[in-house]
Tab-separated table of C-alpha atoms in Angstrom:
chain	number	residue	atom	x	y	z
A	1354	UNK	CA	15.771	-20.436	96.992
A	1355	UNK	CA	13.575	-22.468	99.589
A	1356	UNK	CA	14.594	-22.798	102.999
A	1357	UNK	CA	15.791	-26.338	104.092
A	1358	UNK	CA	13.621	-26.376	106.837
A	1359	UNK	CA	10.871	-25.059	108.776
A	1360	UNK	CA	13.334	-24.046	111.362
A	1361	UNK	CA	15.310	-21.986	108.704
A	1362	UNK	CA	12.227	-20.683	107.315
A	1363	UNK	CA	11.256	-18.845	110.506
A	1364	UNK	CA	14.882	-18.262	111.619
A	1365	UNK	CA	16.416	-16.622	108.700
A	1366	UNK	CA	13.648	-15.266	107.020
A	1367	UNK	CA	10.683	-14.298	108.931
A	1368	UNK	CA	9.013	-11.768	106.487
A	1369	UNK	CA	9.428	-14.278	103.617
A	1370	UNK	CA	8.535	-16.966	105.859
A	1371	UNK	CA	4.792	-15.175	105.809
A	1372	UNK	CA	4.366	-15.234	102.567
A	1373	UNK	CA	5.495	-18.912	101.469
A	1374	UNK	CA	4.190	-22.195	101.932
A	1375	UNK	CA	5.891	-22.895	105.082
A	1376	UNK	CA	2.829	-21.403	107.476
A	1377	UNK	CA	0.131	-23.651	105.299
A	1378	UNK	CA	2.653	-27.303	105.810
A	1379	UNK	CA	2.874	-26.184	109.511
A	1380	UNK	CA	-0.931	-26.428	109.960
A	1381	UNK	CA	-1.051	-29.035	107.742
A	1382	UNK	CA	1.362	-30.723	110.075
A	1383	UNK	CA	-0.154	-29.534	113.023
A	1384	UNK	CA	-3.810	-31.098	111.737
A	1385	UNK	CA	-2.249	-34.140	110.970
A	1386	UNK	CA	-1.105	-34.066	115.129
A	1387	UNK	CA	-4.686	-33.624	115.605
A	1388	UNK	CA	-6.118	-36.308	113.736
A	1389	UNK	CA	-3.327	-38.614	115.051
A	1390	UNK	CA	-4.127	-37.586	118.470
A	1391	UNK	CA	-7.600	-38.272	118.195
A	1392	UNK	CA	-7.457	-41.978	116.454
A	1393	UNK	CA	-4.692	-42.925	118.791
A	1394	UNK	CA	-6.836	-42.080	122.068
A	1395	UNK	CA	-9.298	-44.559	121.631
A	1396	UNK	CA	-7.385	-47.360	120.064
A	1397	UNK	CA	-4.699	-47.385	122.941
A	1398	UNK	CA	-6.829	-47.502	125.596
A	1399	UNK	CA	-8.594	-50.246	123.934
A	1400	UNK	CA	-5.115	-52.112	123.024
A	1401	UNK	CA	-2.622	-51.134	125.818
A	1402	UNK	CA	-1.052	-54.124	125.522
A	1403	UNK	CA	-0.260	-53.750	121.944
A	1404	UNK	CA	1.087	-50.050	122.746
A	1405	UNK	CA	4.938	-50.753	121.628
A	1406	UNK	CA	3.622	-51.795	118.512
A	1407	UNK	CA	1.559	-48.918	117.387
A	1408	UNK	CA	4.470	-47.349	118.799
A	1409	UNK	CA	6.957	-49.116	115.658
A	1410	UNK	CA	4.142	-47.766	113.476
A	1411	UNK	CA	4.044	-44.125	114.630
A	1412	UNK	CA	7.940	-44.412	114.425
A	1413	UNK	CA	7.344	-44.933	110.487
A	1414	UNK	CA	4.733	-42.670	110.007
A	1415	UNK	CA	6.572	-39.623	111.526
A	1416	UNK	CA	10.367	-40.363	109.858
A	1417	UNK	CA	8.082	-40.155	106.918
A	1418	UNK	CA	5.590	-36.794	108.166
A	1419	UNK	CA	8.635	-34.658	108.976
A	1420	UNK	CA	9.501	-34.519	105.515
A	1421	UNK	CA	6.652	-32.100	105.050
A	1422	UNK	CA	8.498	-29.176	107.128
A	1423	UNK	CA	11.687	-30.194	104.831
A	1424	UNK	CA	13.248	-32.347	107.379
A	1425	UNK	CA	15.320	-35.031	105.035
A	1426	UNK	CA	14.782	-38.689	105.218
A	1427	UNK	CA	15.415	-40.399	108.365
A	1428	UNK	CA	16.836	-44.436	108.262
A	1429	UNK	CA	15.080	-46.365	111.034
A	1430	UNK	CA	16.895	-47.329	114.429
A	1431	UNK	CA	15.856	-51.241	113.900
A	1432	UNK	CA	17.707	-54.275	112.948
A	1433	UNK	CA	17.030	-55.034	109.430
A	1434	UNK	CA	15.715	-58.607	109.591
A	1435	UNK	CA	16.698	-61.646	107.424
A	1436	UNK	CA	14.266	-64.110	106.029
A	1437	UNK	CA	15.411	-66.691	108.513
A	1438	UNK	CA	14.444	-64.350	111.029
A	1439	UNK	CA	10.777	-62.864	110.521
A	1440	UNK	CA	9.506	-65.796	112.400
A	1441	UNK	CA	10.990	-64.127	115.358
A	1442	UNK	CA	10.619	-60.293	114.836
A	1443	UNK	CA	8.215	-59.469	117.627
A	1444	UNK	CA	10.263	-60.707	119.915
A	1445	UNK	CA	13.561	-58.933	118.585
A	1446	UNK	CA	11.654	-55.689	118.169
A	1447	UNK	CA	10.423	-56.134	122.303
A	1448	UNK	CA	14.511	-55.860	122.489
A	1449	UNK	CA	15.343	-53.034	120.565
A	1450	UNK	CA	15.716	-49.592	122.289
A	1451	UNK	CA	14.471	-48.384	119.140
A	1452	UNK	CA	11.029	-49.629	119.713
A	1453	UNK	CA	10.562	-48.034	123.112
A	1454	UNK	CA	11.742	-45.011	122.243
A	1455	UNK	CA	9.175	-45.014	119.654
A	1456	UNK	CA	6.546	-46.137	122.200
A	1457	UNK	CA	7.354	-42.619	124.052
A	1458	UNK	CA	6.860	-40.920	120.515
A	1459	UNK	CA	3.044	-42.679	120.534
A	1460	UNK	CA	2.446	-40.686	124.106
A	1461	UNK	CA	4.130	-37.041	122.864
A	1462	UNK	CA	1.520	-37.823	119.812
A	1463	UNK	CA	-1.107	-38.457	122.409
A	1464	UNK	CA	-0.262	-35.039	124.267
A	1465	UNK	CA	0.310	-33.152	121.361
A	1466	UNK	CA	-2.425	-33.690	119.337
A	1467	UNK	CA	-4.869	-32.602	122.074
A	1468	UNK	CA	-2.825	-29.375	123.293
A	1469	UNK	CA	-2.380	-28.394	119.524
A	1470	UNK	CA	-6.706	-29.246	118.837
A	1471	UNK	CA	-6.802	-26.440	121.708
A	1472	UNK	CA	-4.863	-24.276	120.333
A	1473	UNK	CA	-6.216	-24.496	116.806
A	1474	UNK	CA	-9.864	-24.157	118.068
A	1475	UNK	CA	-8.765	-21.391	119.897
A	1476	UNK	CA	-7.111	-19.804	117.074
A	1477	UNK	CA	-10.369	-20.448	115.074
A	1478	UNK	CA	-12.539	-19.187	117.357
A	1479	UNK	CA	-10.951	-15.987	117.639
A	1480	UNK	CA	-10.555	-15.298	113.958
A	1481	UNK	CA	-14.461	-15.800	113.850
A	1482	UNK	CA	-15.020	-13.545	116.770
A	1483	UNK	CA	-13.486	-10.898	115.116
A	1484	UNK	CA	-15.768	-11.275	111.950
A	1485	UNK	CA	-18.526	-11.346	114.399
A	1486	UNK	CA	-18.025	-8.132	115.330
A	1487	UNK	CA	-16.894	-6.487	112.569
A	1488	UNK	CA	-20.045	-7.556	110.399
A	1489	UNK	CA	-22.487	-6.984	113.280
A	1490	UNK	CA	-21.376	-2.802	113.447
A	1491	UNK	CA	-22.023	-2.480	108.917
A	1492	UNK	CA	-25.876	-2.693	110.346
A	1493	UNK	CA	-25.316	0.398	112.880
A	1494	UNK	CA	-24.451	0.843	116.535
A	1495	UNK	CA	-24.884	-2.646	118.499
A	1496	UNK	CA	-24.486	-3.889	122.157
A	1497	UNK	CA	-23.090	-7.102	121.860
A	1498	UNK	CA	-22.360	-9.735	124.715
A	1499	UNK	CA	-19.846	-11.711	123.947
A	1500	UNK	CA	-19.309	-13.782	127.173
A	1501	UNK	CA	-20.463	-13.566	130.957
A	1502	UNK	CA	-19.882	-9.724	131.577
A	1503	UNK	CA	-18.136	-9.011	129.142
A	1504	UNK	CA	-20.011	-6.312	126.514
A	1505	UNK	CA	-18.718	-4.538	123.583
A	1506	UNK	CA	-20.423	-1.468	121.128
A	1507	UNK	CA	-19.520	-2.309	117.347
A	1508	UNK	CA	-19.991	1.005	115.246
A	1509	UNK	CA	-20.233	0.710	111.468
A	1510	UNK	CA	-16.373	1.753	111.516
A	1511	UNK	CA	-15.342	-0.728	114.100
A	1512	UNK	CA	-13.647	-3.161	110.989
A	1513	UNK	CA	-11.135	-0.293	110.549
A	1514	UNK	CA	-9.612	-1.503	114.049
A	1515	UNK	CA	-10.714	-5.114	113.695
A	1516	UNK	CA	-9.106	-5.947	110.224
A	1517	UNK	CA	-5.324	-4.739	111.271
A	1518	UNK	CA	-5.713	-6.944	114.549
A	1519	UNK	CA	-7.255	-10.056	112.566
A	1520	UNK	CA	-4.199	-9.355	110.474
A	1521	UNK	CA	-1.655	-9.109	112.952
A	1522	UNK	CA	-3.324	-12.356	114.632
A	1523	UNK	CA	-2.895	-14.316	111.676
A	1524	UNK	CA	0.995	-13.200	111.540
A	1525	UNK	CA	1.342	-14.500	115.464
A	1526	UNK	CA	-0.663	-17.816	114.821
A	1527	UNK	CA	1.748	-18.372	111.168
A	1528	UNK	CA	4.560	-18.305	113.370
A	1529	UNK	CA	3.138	-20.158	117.026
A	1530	UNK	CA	2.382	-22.847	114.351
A	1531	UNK	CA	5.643	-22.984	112.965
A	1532	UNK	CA	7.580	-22.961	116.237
A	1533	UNK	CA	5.074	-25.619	117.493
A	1534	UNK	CA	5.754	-27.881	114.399
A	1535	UNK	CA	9.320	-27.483	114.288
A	1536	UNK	CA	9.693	-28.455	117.926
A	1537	UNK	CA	7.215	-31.131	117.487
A	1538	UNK	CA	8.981	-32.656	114.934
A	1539	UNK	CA	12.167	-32.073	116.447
A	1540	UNK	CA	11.328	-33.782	119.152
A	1541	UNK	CA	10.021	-36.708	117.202
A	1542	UNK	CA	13.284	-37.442	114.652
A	1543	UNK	CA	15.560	-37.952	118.049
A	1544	UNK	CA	12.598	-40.170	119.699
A	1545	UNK	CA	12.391	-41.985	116.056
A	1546	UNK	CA	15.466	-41.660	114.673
A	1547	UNK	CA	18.756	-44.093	115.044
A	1548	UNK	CA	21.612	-43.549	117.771
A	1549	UNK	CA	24.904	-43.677	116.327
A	1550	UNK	CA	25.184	-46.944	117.854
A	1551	UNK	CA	22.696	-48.507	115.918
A	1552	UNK	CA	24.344	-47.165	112.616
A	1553	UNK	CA	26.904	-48.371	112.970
A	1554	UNK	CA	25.640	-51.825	114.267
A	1555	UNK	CA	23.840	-51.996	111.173
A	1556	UNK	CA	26.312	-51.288	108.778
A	1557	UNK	CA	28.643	-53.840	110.559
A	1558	UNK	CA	25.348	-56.809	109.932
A	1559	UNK	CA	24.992	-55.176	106.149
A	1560	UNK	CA	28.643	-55.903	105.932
A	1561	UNK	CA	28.971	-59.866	107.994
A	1562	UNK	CA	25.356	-60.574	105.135
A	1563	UNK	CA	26.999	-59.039	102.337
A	1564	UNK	CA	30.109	-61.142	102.761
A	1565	UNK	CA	28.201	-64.157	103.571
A	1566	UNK	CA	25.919	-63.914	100.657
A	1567	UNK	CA	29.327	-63.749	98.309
A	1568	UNK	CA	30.320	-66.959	100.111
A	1569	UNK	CA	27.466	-68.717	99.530
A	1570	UNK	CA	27.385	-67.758	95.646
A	1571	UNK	CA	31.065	-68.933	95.340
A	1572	UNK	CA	30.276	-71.968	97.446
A	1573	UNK	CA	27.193	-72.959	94.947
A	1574	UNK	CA	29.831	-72.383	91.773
A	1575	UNK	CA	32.005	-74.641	93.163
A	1576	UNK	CA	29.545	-77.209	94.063
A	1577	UNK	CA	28.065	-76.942	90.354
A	1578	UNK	CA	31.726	-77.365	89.203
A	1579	UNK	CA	32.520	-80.289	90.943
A	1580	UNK	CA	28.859	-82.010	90.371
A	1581	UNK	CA	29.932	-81.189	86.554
A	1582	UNK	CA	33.636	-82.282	87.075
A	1583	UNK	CA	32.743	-85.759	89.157
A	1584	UNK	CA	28.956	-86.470	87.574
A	1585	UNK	CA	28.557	-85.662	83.850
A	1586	UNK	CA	32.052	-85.568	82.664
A	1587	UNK	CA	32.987	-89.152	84.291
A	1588	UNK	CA	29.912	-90.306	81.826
A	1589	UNK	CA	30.903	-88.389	79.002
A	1590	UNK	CA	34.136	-90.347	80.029
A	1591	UNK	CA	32.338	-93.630	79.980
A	1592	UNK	CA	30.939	-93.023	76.720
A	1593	UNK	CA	34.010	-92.329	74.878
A	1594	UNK	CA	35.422	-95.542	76.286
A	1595	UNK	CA	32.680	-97.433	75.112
A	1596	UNK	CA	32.986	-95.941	71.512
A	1597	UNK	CA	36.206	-96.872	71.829
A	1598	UNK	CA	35.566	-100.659	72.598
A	1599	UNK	CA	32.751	-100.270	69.428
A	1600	UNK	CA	35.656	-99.378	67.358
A	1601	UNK	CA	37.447	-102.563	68.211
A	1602	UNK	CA	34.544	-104.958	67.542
A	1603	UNK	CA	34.040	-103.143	64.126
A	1604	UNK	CA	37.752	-104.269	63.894
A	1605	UNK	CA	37.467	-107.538	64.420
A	1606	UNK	CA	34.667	-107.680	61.993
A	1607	UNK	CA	36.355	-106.658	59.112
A	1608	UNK	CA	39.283	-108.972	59.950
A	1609	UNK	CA	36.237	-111.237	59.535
A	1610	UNK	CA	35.342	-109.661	56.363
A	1611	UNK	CA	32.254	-107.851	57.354
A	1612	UNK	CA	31.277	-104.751	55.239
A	1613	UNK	CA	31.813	-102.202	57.997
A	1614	UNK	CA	32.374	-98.897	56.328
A	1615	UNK	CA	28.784	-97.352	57.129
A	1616	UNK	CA	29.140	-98.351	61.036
A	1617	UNK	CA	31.917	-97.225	61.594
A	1618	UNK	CA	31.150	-93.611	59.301
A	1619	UNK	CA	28.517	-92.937	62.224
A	1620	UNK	CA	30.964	-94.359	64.717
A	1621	UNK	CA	33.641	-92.035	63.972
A	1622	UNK	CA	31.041	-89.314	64.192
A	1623	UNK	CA	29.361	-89.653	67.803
A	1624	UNK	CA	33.191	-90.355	68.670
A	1625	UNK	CA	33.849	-86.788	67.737
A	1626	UNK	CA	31.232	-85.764	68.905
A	1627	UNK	CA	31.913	-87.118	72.137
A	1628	UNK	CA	35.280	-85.137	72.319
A	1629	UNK	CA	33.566	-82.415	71.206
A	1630	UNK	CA	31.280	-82.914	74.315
A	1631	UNK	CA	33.956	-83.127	76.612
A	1632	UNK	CA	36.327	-80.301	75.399
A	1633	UNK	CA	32.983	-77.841	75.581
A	1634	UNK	CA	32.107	-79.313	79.126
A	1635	UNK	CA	35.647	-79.235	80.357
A	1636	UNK	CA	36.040	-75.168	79.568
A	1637	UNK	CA	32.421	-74.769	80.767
A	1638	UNK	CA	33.481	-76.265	84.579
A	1639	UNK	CA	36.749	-74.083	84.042
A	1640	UNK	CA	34.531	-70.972	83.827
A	1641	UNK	CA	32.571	-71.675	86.446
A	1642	UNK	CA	34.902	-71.969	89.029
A	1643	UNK	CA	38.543	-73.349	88.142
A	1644	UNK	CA	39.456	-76.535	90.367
A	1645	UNK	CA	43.279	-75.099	90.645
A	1646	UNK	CA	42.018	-71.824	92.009
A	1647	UNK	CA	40.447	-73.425	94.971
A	1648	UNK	CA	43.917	-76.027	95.130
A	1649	UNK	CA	46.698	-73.988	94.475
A	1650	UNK	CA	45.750	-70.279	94.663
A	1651	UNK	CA	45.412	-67.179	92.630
A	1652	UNK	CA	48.724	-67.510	90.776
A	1653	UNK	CA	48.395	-71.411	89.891
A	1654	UNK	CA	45.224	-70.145	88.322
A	1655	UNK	CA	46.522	-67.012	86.377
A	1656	UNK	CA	49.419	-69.166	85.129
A	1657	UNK	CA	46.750	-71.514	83.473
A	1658	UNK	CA	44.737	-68.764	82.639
A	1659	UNK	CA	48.121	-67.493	80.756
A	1660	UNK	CA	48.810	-71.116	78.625
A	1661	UNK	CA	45.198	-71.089	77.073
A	1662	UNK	CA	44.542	-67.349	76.489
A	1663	UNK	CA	43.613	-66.033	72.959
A	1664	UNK	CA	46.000	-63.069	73.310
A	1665	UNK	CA	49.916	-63.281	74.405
A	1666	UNK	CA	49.213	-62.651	78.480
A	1667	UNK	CA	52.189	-61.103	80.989
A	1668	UNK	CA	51.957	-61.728	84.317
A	1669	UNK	CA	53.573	-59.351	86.472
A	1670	UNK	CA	52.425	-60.463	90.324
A	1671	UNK	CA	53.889	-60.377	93.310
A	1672	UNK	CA	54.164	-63.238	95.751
A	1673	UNK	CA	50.825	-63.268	97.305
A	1674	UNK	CA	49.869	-66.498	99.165
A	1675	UNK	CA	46.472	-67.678	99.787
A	1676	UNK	CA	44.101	-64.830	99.782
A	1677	UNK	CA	40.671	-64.834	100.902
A	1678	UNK	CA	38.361	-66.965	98.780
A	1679	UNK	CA	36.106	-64.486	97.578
A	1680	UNK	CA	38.976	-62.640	96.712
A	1681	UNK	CA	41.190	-64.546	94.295
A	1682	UNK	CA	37.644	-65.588	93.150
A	1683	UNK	CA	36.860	-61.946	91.937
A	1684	UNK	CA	40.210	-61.566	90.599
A	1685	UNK	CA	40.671	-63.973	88.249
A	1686	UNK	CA	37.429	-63.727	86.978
A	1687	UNK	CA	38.894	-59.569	86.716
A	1688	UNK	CA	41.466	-61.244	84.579
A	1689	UNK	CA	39.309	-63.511	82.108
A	1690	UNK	CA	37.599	-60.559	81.865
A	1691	UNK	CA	40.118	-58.203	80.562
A	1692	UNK	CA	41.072	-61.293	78.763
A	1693	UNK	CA	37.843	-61.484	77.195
A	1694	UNK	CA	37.394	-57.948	76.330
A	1695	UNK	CA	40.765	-57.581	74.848
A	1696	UNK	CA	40.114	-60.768	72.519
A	1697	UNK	CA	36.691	-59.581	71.537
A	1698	UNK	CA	36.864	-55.968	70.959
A	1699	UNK	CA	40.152	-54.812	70.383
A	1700	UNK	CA	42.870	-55.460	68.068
A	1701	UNK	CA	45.320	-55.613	71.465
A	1702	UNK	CA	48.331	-57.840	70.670
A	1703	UNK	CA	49.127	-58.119	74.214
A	1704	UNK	CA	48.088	-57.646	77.798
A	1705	UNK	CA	49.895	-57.434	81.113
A	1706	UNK	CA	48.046	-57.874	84.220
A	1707	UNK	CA	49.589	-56.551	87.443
A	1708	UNK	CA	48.979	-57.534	90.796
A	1709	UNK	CA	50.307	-56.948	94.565
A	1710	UNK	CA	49.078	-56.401	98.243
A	1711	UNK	CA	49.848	-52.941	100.196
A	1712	UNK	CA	48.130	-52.076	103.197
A	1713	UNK	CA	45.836	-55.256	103.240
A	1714	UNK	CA	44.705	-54.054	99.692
A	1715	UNK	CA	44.838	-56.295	96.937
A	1716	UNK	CA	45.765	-53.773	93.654
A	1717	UNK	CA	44.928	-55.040	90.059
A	1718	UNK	CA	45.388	-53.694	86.974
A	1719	UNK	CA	45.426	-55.146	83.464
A	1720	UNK	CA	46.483	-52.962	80.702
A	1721	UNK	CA	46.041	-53.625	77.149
A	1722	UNK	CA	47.624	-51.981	73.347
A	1723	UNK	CA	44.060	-51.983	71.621
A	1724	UNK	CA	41.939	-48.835	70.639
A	1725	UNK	CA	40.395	-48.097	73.719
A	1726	UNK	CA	37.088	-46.854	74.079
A	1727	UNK	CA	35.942	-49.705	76.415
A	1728	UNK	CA	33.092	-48.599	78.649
A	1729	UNK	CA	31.704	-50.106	82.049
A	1730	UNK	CA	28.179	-49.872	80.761
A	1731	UNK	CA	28.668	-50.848	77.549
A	1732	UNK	CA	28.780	-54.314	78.312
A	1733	UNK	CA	27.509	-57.382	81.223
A	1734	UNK	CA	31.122	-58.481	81.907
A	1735	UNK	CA	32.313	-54.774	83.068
A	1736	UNK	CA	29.614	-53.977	84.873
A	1737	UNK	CA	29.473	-57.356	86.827
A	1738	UNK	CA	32.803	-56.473	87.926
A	1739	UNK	CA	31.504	-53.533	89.293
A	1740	UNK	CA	28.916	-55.169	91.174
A	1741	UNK	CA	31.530	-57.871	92.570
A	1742	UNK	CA	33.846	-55.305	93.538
A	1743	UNK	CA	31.462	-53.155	95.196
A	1744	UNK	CA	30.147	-56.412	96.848
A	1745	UNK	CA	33.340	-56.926	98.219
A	1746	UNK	CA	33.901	-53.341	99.640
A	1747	UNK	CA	36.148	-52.554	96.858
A	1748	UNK	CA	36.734	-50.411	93.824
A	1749	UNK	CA	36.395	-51.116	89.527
A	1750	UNK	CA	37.585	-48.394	87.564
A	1751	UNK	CA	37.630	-47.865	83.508
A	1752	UNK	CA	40.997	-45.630	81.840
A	1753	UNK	CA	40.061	-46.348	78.053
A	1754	UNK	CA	40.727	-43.316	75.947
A	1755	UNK	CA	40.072	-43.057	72.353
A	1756	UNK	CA	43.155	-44.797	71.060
A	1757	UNK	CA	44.389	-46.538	74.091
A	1758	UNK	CA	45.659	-48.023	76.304
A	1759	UNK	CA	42.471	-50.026	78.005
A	1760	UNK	CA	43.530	-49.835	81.792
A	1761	UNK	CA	40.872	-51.610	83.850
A	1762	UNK	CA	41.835	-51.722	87.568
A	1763	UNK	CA	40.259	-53.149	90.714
A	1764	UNK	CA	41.210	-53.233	94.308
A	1765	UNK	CA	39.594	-55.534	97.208
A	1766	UNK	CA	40.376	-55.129	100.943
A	1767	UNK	CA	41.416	-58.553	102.565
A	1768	UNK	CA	38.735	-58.896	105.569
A	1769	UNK	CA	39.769	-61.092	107.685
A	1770	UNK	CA	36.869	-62.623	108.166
A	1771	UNK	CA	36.485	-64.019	104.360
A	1772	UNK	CA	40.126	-66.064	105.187
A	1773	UNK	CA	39.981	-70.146	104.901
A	1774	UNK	CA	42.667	-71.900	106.688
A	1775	UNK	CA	43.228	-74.246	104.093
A	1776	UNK	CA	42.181	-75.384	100.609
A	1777	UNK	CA	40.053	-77.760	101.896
A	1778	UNK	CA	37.652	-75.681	103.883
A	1779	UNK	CA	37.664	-73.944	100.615
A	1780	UNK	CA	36.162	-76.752	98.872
C-alpha cells in the first residue's frame, strides 16, 4: 500500500522509500522549485509592484504542486467572489490576509529555488566526478588533478571503491531530497492554505448566498403567479364576459327570428373553451406558487391542497404558525409531491402527511398504502426535493420497500434569517 505522503514515505519506511517513486516526485518537485525560482527572479524585479499578485498565482500553483508528494487537495484562503463583485476583486484580494501570506510564499519560492539549483548541481557534479575517476583508472595508473592542490591516483581497480560510494551517495541525496521537499511543501500549504477563520467565514457567505438565491427563486414564482393571477387571467376573464354578452345578442336575434343555430354552435364552443382556458390557467398559477400559502400559511395551504387531491389526504399537523418562507414553500411542494407520486404510480388509497417543529426542526413525513418501490432517482419530482432540501440545509429521505408502505420524509432547520414579519413582506 502507498504511503500517504512523502513525509510517511521517509518516516515509516525508509528502505521501501528507496525503491519507490517517492525519491523520483521529490526531484521532480525539487526541479519544479528550480524552474520556479528562476522565472520568478526576473519577472519580480521587473514587476515589484505587481508582487501580491504573482503572489495569488503561486498560491494556486503550489495547493495544486503539493499534490505530487501526496499532500491532498488544499481549498483556497480567499473569499469566493459573486458576479456583482468581480468588478472589485483586486481591491478585495489587497484585503485578504490570504493574499499576503501568499506574497511571502512567492519569496520562500525565490529562496528556495536557488538554494535547491545549488544543491542539485552539486549533487550532479559529484555523481559525475565519481565517473570521472572511475573510467579514467580502466586505462591504467593516472595522476589526476581534480581541483587547486588537490591530486588523486585512479588504478584500474579504483571503481571497486568508487561504485559502493556513488551508491551510498545516491541513497543520502534520495533522502536530502525528500526531507527538502517535504519541508518545502510543508512550509508552503500553511503559507497557502486557509486559517480556520477563513473556513468558517466562507461557509457562513456559502450559507447567507445559498439562502438568498432560494429567496430570490421563490420571489420570481410568486411574481410569475401574480403577473398570471392579475394579467392573463383578468383577460381570460374579459373574454368570457364578452362571450357571454355574444350569447345575449344571438338571443335577441332569434326572438327576432334570425336563423342562429350555426353562431351560436361556434359560440358555445370558444365559450368552453374559454373555461377550459381558465380552469387550466387557474391550476397552473396554483402550482406555481399558491396565493393562500403566501396569505394564510402552510396549513391554509395543505387544507386546500387536501379538498382537490386525487387520493383521500389526512392531515395530521401540529399548530405551526408562520414559518419561514422558503420553508412552507418546500413543504408543500414535499406534499404535492407525495401527492403526485401516490396518484401516479401507486395503487395507494390513502395518504397521511405528518408534520411538527422540535428543536427549530421542521419534521415531515407522508406515508402512503401503495406497492412501494419508489426511488429518489427514478424520477425529477424526488430528486428536486432532494436538491431543495439540501438547499435549505436539510434532509430528503426514501423508505419504499417492495410492497410498502412509501414513507418519504424531509426535515428543514428554521434559520432565522429566512423569517418575514408578515405576509406582506412575503409578497
Amino acid at each position: 500500500m502507498r504511503a500517504p505522503t512523502m513525509w510517511h514515505a521517509v518516516m515509516r519506511a525508509p528502505w521501501r522509500f528507496l525503491f519507490g517513486a517517492w525519491p523520483w516526485r521529490a526531484l521532480g518537485y525539487l526541479s519544479a522549485s528550480v524552474a520556479i525560482g528562476l522565472l520568478l527572479l526576473p519577472i519580480t524585479i521587473l514587476t515589484l509592484l505587481f508582487l501580491p499578485l504573482w503572489g495569488i498565482v503561486i498560491g494556486v500553483l503550489e495547493r495544486r504542486r503539493t499534490r505530487l508528494l501526496g499532500f491532498p487537495p488544499q481549498p483556497s484562503g480567499h473569499v469566493p467572489l459573486g458576479r456583482d463583485q468581480r468588478h472589485i476583486w483586486l481591491s478585495v484580494r489587497m484585503n485578504e490576509g490570504a493574499t499576503w501570506r501568499e506574497t511571502v510564499a512567492l519569496l520562500l519560492d525565490l529562496v528556495v529555488g536557488w538554494l535547491v539549483l545549488a544543491l542539485l548541481f552539486f549533487q550532479g557534479l559529484l555523481l559525475v566526478l565519481l565517473v570521472y575517476v572511475a573510467v579514467s583508472g580502466v586505462r591504467g595508473p593516472t595522476r589526476l588533478n581534480l581541483f587547486g592542490d588537490v591530486w588523486i591516483v585512479a588504478t584500474p581497480n579504483t571503481w571497486l571503491l568508487l561504485v559502493p560510494i556513488a551508491a551510498l551517495s545516491l541513497c543520502v541525496f534520495a533522502y536530502v531530497n525528500a526531507v527538502l521537499a517535504a519541508g518545502q511543501a510543508t512550509l508552503l500549504r500553511r503559507l497557502c492554505g486557509p486559517r480556520q477563520h477563513e473556513l468558517t467565514r466562507n461557509v457562513e457567505r456559502l450559507v447567507q448566498s445559498r439562502a438568498a438565491l432560494v429567496e430570490a427563486f421563490e420571489a420570481d414564482r410568486r411574481r410569475i403567479e401574480r403577473d398570471l393571477h392579475d394579467g392573463v387571467q383578468q383577460e381570460l376573464v374579459t373574454l368570457a364576459a364578452r362571450l357571454g354578452m355574444v350569447s345575449l345578442e344571438l338571443d335577441d336575434l332569434d326572438a327576432a327570428g334570425a336563423d342562429t343555430a350555426p353562431v351560436r354552435g361556434a359560440l358555445d364552443a370558444a365559450q368552453g373553451q374559454a373555461e377550459h382556458a381558465m380552469a387550466t390557467l387557474r391550476d397552473t398559477v396554483r402550482g406555481i406558487h399558491p396565493a393562500v400559502l403566501t396569505d394564510h400559511g402552510l396549513r391554509a395551504a395543505l387544507d386546500e391542497l387536501a379538498d382537490r387531491a386525487p387520493i383521500p389526504l389526512r392531515l395530521e399537523i401540529s399548530d405551526l404558525g408562520r414559518l419561514p418562507a422558503p420553508v412552507e414553500t418546500a413543504a408543500y411542494y414535499f406534499v404535492t409531491e407525495a401527492i403526485s407520486n401516490a396518484a401516479k404510480h401507486t395503487v395507494a388509497t390513502r395518504l397521511t402527511v405528518r408534520a411538527g417543529v422540535k428543536h427549530d426542526v421542521l419534521d415531515l413525513r407522508a406515508t402512503d398504502d401503495g406497492q412501494g418501490g419508489a426511488d429518489a432517482g427514478g424520477g425529477t419530482g424526488l430528486r428536486g426535493l432532494t436538491e431543495r432540501a439540501a438547499t435549505l440545509g436539510g434532509r430528503f429521505t426514501i423508505d419504499s420497500p417492495d410492497g410498502g408502505p412509501t414513507t418519504l420524509r424531509m426535515t428543514m432547520p428554521l434559520q432565522k434569517e429566512w423569517a418575514v414579519s408578515d405576509a406582506s413582506a412575503a409578497r
